[in-house]
Tab-separated table of C-alpha atoms in Angstrom:
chain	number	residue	atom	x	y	z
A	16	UNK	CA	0.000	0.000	0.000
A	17	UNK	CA	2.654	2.494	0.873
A	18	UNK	CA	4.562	1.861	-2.127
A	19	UNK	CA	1.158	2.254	-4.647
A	20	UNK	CA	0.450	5.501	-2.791
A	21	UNK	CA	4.353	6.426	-3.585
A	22	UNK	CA	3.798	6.018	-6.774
A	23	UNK	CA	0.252	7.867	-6.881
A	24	UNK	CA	2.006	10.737	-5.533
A	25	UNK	CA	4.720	10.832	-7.884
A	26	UNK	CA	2.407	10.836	-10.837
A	27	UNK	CA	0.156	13.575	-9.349
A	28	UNK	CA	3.130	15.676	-9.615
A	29	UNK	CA	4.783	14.635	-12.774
A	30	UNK	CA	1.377	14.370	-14.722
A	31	UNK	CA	-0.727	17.510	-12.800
A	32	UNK	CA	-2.958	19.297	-15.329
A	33	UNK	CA	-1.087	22.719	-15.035
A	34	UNK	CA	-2.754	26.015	-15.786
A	35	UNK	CA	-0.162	28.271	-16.414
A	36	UNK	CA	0.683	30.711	-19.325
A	37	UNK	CA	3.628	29.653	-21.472
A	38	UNK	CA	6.626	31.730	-21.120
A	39	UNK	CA	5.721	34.378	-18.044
A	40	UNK	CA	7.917	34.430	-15.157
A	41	UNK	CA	5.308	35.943	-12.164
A	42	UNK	CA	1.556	35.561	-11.819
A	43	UNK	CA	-0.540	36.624	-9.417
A	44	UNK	CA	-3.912	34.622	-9.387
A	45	UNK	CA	-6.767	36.509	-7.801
A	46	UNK	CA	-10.295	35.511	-6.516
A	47	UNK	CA	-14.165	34.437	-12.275
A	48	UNK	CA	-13.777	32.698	-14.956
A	49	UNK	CA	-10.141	33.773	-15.982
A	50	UNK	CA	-9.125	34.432	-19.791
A	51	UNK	CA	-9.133	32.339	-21.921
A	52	UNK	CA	-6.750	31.867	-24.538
A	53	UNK	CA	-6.549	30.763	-28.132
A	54	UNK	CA	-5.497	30.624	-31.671
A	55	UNK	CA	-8.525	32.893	-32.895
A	56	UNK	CA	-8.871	36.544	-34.096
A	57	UNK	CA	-7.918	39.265	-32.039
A	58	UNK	CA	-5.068	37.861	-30.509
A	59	UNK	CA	-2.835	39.636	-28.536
A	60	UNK	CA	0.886	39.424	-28.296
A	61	UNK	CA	2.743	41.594	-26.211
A	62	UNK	CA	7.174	41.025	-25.593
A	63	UNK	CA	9.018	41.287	-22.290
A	64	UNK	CA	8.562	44.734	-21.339
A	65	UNK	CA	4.531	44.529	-20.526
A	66	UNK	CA	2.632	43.845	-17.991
A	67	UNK	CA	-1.302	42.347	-18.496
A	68	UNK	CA	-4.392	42.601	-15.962
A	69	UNK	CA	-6.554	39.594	-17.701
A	70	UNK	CA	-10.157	38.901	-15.825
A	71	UNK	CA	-12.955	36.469	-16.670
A	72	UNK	CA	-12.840	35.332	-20.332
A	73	UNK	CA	-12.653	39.018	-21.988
A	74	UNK	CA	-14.524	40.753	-19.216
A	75	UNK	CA	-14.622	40.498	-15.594
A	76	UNK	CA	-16.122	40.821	-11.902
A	77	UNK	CA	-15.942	43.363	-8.841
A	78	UNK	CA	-15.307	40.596	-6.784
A	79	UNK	CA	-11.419	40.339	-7.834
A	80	UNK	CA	-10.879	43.973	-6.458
A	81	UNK	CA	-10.338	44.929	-3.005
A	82	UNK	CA	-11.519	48.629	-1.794
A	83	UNK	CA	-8.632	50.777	-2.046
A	84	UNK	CA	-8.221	51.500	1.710
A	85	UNK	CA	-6.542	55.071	3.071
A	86	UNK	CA	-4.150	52.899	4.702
A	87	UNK	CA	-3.024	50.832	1.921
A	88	UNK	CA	-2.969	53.654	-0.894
A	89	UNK	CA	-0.665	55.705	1.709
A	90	UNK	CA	1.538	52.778	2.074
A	91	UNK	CA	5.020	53.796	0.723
A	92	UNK	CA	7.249	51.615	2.743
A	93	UNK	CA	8.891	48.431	0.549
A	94	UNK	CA	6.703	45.107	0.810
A	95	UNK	CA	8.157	41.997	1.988
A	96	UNK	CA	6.564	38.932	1.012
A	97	UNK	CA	7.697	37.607	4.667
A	98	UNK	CA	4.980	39.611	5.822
A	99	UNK	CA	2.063	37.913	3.836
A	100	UNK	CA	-0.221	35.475	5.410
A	101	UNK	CA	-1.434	32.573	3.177
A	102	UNK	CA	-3.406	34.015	0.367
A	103	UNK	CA	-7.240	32.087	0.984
A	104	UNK	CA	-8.000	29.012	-1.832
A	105	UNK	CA	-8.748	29.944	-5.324
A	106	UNK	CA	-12.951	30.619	-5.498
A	107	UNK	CA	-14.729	28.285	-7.092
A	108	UNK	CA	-15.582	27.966	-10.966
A	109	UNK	CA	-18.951	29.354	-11.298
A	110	UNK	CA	-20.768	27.363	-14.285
A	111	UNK	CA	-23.610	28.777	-14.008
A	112	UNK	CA	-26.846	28.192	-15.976
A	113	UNK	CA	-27.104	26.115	-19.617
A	114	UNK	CA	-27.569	28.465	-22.191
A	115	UNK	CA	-31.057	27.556	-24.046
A	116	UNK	CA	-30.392	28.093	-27.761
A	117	UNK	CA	-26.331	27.867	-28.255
A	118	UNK	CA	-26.535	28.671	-31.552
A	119	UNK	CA	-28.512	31.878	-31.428
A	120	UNK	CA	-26.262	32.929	-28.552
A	121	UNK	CA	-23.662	32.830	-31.215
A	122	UNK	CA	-25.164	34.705	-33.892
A	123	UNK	CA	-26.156	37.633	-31.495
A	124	UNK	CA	-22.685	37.830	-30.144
A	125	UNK	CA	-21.376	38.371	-34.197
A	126	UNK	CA	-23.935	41.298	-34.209
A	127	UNK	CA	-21.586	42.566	-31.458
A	128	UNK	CA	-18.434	44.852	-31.452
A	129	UNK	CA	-16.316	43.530	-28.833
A	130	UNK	CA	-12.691	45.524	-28.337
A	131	UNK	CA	-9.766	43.602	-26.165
A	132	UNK	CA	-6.677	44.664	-24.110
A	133	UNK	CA	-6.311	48.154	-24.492
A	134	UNK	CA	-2.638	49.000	-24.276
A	135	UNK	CA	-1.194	51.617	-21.265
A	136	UNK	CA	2.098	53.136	-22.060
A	137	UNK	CA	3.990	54.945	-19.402
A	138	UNK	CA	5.277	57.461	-22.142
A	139	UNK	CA	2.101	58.129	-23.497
A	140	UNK	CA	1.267	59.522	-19.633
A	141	UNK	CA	3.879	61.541	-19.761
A	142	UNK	CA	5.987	59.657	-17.611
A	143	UNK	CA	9.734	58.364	-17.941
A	144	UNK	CA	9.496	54.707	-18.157
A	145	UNK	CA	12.023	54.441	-14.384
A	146	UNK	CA	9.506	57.218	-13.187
A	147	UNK	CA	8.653	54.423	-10.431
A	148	UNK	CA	6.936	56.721	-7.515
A	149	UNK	CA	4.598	58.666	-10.529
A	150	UNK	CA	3.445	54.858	-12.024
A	151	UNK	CA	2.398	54.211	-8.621
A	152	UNK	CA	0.676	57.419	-8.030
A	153	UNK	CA	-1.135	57.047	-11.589
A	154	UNK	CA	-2.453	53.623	-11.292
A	155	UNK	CA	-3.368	54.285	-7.730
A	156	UNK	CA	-5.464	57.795	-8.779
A	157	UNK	CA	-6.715	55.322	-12.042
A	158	UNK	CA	-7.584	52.525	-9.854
A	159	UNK	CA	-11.537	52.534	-11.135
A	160	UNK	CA	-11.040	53.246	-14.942
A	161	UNK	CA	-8.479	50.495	-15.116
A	162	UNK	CA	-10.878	48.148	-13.734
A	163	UNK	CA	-13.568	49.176	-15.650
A	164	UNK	CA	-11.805	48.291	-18.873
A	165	UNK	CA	-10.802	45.055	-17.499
A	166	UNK	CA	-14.581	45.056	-17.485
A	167	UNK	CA	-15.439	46.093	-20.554
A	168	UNK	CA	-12.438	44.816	-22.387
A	169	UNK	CA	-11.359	41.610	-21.143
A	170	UNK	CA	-7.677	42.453	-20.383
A	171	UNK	CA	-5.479	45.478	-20.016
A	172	UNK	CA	-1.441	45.821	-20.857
A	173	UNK	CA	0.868	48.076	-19.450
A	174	UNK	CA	4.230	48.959	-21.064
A	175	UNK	CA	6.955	50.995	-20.218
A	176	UNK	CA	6.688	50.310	-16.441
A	177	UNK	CA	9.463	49.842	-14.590
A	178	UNK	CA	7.237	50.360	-11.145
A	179	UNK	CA	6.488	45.928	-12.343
A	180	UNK	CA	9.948	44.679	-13.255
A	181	UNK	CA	10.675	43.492	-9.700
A	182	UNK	CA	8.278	42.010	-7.187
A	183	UNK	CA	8.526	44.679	-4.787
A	184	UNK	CA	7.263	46.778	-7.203
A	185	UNK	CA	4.395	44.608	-8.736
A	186	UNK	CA	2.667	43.555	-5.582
A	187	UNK	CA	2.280	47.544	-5.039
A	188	UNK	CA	0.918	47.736	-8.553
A	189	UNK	CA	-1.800	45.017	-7.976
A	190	UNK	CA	-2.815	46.017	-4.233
A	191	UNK	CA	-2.994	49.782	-5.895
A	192	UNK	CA	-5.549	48.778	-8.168
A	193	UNK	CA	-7.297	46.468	-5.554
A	194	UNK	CA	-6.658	43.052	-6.234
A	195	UNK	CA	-7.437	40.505	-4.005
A	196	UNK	CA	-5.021	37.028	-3.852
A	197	UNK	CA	-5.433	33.816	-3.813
A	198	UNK	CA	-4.001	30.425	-4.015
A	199	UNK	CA	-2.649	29.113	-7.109
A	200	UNK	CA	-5.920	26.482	-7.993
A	201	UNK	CA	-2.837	23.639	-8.698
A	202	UNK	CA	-1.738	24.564	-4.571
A	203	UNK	CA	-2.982	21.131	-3.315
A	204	UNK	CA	0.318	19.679	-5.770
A	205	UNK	CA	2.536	22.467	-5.557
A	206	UNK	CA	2.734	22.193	-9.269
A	207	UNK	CA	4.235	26.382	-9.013
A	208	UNK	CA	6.842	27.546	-6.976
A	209	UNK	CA	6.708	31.053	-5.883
A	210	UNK	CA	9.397	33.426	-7.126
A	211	UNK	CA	11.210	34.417	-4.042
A	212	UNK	CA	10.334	30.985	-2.943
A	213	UNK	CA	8.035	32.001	0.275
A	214	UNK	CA	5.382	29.494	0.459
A	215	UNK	CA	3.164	32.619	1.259
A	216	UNK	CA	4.081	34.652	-1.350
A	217	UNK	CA	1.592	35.602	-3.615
A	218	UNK	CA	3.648	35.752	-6.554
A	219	UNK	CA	4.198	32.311	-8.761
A	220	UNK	CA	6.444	31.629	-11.310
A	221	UNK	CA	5.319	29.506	-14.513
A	222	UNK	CA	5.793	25.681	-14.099
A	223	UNK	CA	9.217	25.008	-14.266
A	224	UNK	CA	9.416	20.998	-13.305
A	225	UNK	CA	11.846	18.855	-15.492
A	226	UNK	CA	9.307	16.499	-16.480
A	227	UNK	CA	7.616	19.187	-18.019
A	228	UNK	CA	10.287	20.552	-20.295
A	229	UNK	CA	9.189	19.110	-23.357
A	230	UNK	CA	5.649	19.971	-22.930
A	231	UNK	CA	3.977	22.627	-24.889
A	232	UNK	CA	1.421	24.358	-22.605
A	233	UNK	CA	-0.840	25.990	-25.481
A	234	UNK	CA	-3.185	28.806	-24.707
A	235	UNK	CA	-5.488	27.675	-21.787
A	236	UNK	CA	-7.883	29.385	-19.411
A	237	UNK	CA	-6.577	29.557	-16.206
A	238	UNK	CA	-8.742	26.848	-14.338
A	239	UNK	CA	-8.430	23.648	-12.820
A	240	UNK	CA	-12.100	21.876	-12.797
A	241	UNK	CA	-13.490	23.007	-9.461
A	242	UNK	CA	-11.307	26.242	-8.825
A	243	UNK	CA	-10.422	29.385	-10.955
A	244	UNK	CA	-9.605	32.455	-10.236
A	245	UNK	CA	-11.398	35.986	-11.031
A	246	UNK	CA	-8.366	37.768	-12.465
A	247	UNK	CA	-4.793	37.138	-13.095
A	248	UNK	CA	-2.074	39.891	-13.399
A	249	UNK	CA	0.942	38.765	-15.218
A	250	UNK	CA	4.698	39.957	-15.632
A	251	UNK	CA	8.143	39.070	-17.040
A	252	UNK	CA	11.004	39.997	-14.415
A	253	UNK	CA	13.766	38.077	-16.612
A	254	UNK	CA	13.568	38.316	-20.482
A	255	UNK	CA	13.861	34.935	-22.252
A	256	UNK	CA	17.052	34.854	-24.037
A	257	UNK	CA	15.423	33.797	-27.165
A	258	UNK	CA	11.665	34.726	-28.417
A	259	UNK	CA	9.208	34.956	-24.743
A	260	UNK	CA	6.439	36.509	-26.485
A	261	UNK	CA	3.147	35.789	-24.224
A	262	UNK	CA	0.032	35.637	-26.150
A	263	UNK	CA	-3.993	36.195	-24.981
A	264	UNK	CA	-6.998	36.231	-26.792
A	265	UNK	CA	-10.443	37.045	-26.192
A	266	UNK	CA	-12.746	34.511	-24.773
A	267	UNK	CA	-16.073	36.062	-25.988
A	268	UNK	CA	-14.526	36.004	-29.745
A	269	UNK	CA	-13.714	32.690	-29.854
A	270	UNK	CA	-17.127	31.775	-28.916
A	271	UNK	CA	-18.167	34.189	-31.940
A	272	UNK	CA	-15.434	32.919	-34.494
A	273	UNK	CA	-15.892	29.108	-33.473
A	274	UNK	CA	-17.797	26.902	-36.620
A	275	UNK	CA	-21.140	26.784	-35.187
A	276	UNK	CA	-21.423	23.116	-36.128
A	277	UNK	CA	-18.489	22.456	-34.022
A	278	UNK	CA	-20.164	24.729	-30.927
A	279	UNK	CA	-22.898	23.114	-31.381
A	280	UNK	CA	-21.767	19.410	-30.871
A	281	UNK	CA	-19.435	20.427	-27.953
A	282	UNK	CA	-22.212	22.020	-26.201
A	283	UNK	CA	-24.505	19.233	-26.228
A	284	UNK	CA	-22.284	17.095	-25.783
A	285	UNK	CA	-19.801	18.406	-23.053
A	286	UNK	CA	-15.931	18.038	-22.092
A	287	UNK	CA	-14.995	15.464	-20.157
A	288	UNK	CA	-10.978	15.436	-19.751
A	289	UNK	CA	-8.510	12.647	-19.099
A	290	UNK	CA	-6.159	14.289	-16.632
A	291	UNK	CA	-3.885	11.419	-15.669
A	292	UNK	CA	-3.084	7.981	-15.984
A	293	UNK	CA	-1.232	5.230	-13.887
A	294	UNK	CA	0.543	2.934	-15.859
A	295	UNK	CA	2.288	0.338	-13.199
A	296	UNK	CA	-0.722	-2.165	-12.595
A	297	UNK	CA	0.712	-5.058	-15.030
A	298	UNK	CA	0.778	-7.091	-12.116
A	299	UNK	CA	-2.308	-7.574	-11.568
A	300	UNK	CA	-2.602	-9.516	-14.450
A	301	UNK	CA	-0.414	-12.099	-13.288
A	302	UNK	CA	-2.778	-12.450	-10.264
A	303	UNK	CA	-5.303	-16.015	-10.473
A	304	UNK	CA	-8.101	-14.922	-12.455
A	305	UNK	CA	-10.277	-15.213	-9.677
A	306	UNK	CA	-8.931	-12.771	-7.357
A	307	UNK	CA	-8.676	-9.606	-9.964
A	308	UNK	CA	-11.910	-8.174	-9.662
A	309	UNK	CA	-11.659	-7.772	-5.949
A	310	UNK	CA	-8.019	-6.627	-6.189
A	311	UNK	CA	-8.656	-4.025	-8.710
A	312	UNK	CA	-11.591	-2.698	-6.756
A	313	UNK	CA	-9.384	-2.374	-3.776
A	314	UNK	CA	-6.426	-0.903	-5.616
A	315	UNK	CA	-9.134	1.666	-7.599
A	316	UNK	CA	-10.682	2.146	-4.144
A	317	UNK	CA	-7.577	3.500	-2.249
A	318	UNK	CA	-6.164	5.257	-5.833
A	319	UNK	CA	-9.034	7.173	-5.931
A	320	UNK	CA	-8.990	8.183	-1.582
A	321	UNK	CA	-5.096	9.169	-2.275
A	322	UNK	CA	-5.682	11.644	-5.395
A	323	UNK	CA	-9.149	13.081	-4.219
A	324	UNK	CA	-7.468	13.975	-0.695
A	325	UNK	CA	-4.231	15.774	-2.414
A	326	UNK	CA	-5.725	17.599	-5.250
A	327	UNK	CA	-8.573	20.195	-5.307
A	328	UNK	CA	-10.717	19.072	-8.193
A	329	UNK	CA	-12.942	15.989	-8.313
A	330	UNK	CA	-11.464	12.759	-10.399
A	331	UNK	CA	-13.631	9.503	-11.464
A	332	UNK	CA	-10.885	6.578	-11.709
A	333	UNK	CA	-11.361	3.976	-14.612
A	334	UNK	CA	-9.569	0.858	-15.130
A	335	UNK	CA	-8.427	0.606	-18.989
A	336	UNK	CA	-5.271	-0.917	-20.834
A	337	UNK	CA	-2.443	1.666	-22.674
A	338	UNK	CA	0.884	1.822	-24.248
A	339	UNK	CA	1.917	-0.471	-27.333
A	340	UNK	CA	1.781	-3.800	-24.615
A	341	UNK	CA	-1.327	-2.619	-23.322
A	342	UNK	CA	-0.681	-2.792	-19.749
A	343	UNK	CA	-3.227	-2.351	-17.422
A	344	UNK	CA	-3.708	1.171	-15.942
A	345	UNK	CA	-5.996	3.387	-14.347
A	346	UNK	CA	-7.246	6.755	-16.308
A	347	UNK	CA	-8.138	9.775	-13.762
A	348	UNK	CA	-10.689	11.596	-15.804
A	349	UNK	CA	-12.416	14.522	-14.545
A	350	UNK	CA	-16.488	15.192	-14.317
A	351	UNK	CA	-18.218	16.630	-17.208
A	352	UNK	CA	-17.679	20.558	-18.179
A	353	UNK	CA	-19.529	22.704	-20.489
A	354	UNK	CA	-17.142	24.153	-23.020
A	355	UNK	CA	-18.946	27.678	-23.351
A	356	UNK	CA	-20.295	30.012	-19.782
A	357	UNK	CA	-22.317	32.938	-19.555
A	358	UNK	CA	-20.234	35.747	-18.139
A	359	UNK	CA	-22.176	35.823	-14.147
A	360	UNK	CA	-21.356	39.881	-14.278
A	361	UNK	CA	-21.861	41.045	-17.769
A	362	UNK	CA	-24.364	37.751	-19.419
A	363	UNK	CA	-21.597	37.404	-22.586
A	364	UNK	CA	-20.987	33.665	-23.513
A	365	UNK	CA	-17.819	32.740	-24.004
A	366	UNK	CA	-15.306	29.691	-24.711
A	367	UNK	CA	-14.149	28.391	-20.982
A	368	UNK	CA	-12.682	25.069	-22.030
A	369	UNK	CA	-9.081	23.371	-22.705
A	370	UNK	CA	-10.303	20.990	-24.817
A	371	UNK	CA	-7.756	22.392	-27.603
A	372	UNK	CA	-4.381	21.743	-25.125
A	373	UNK	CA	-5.755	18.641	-23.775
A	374	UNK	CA	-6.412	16.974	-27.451
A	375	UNK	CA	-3.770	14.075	-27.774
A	376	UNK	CA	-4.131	14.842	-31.779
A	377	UNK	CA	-3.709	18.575	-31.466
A	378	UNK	CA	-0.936	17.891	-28.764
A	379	UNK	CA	0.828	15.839	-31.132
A	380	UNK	CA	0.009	18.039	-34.513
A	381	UNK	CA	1.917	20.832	-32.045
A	382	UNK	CA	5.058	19.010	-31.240
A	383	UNK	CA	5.407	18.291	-34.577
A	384	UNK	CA	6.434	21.728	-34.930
A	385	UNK	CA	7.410	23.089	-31.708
């Protein structure tokens, strides 16, 4: 038993579903549907000197922001993240209500103009870009109209800032504008370290395990099953020697832009994702035949205790065969998701859904190139 539960544990960690953004060194996760990102019109890519608010899928709730207390937007003394109590769990996905007629959701939401990440540039506010005390002061007096076009707009990028390039710095820029934290919604793993490597620190870093090197984490809403958070700030503190671009796109337009005959069979249909898989049960074959079926049940019995008590998010374990010898295995899949959400603040629908990074044919048409 200890040894299977070894093993459980090492493939929660080496096989976690992760929900990070490719290529961006610090995120701060903050209690909404997040954005959602993907290969559709709109896109925007922004290089290392930028800094994006992103909330909901191209729009956003009040209930990431904080009030801007008197005694936090006097605050001038430096932040140290020794000083931060544990940030509470990640608030829970809100699915909300099925959408009656899919397909006429759709066609109003063509009929709409929708407009995405506005762009902030420090120069364009007539301020040097190492003007750090007058960045503060702006997005502190701005605090509202920023959030409002995280509102209306899905996302906002700020440029020219030095005030973000080193934590210090960003967690003031955040708590200005009023955003709450929260845990990473991948805590219960640890799949992200923190930058300054604080356990309390509200600050993580992308995932940066070995086993994951060779993955390609494609555009993704930041989610895992049960959890997500309302809003996500994100920054670069070290350029990428070669290329770091960091790409979002606009949740509601991929909903819009989507062939409806392919909206239409995912919504009636649902998502239901394969999030892991435990290959080591070959043994049990070479059990008497009469003894499997209780075996298995015990061994799918305790599997499924260990990985429902470490992670946050709700797995069904099946028993199924894999590889090219078709060893016996268990599959971890997770319960049934609606690719497409109403918006709970503003009513838009828009794509919430991974199904596009979690494809084993689009995962492998991707590393054929990447």
């Amino acid at each position: 038993v200890f040894r299977l539960l070894k093993q459980i544990h090492r493939a929660l960690f080496q096989a976690a579903p992760t929900a990070t953004h490719s290529l961006h060194h610090g995120q701060t996760l903050h209690p909404f549907p997040s954005q959602t990102n993907q290969r559709i019109v709109n896109m925007v890519k922004f290089s290392i000197p930028a800094v994006a608010l992103a909330i909901g899928v191209g729009i956003s709730s009040t209930i990431a922001f904080a009030p801007i207390t008197p005694a936090a937007s006097q605050r001038t003394a430096s932040l140290h993240m020794s000083d931060f109590v544990q940030s509470p769990l990640a608030p829970l996905t809100v699915w909300g209500d099925k959408i009656p007629n899919i397909l006429d959701s759709q066609t109003k939401a063509k009929a709409r103009k929708m407009e995405f990440a506005p762009t902030i540039k420090s120069s364009d506010l007539g301020l040097a870009s190492d003007d750090i005390d007058g960045q503060l002061a702006y997005v502190k007096e701005h605090a509202m109209e920023i959030k409002q076009q995280m509102v209306e707009n899905g996302a906002v990028i700020f440029r020219e800032f030095d005030l973000m390039k080193e934590q210090d710095g960003f967690v003031k820029f955040y708590e200005a504008i009023g955003m709450k934290t929260c845990l990473d919604p991948l805590h219960s793993v640890s799949a992200r370290p923190t930058v300054d490597g604080n356990k309390n620190s509200p600050v993580y870093e992308a995932v940066n395990k070995e086993s994951r090197k060779n993955f390609f984490i494609g555009m993704h809403n930041e989610f895992v099953g049960t959890r997500a958070p309302r809003a996500a700030a994100f920054v670069c503190f070290k350029a990428a020697e070669e290329g770091g671009e960091f790409l979002i796109a606009d949740g509601r337009q991929i909903f819009r832009d989507l062939r409806s005959d392919l909206v239409e069979k995912l919504y009636n249909r649902n998502i239901r994702y394969s999030v892991m898989e435990l290959p080591f049960f070959g043994w049990v074959d070479n059990l008497p035949e009469f003894a499997q079926p209780g075996v298995m049940g015990a061994v799918r019995g305790l599997a499924n205790f260990a990985i429902n008590s470490k992670v946050d998010f709700s797995v069904d374990l099946q028993w199924g065969e894999g590889g090219y010898d078709k060893v016996k295995m268990l599959q971890a899949r997770a319960p049934s998701q609606p690719p497409i959400l109403v918006h709970p603040v503003t009513g838009e629908p828009h794509w919430f859904c991974n199904v596009h990074s979690h494809s084993s044919k689009l995962r492998k048409d991707r590393e054929s190139v990447y």
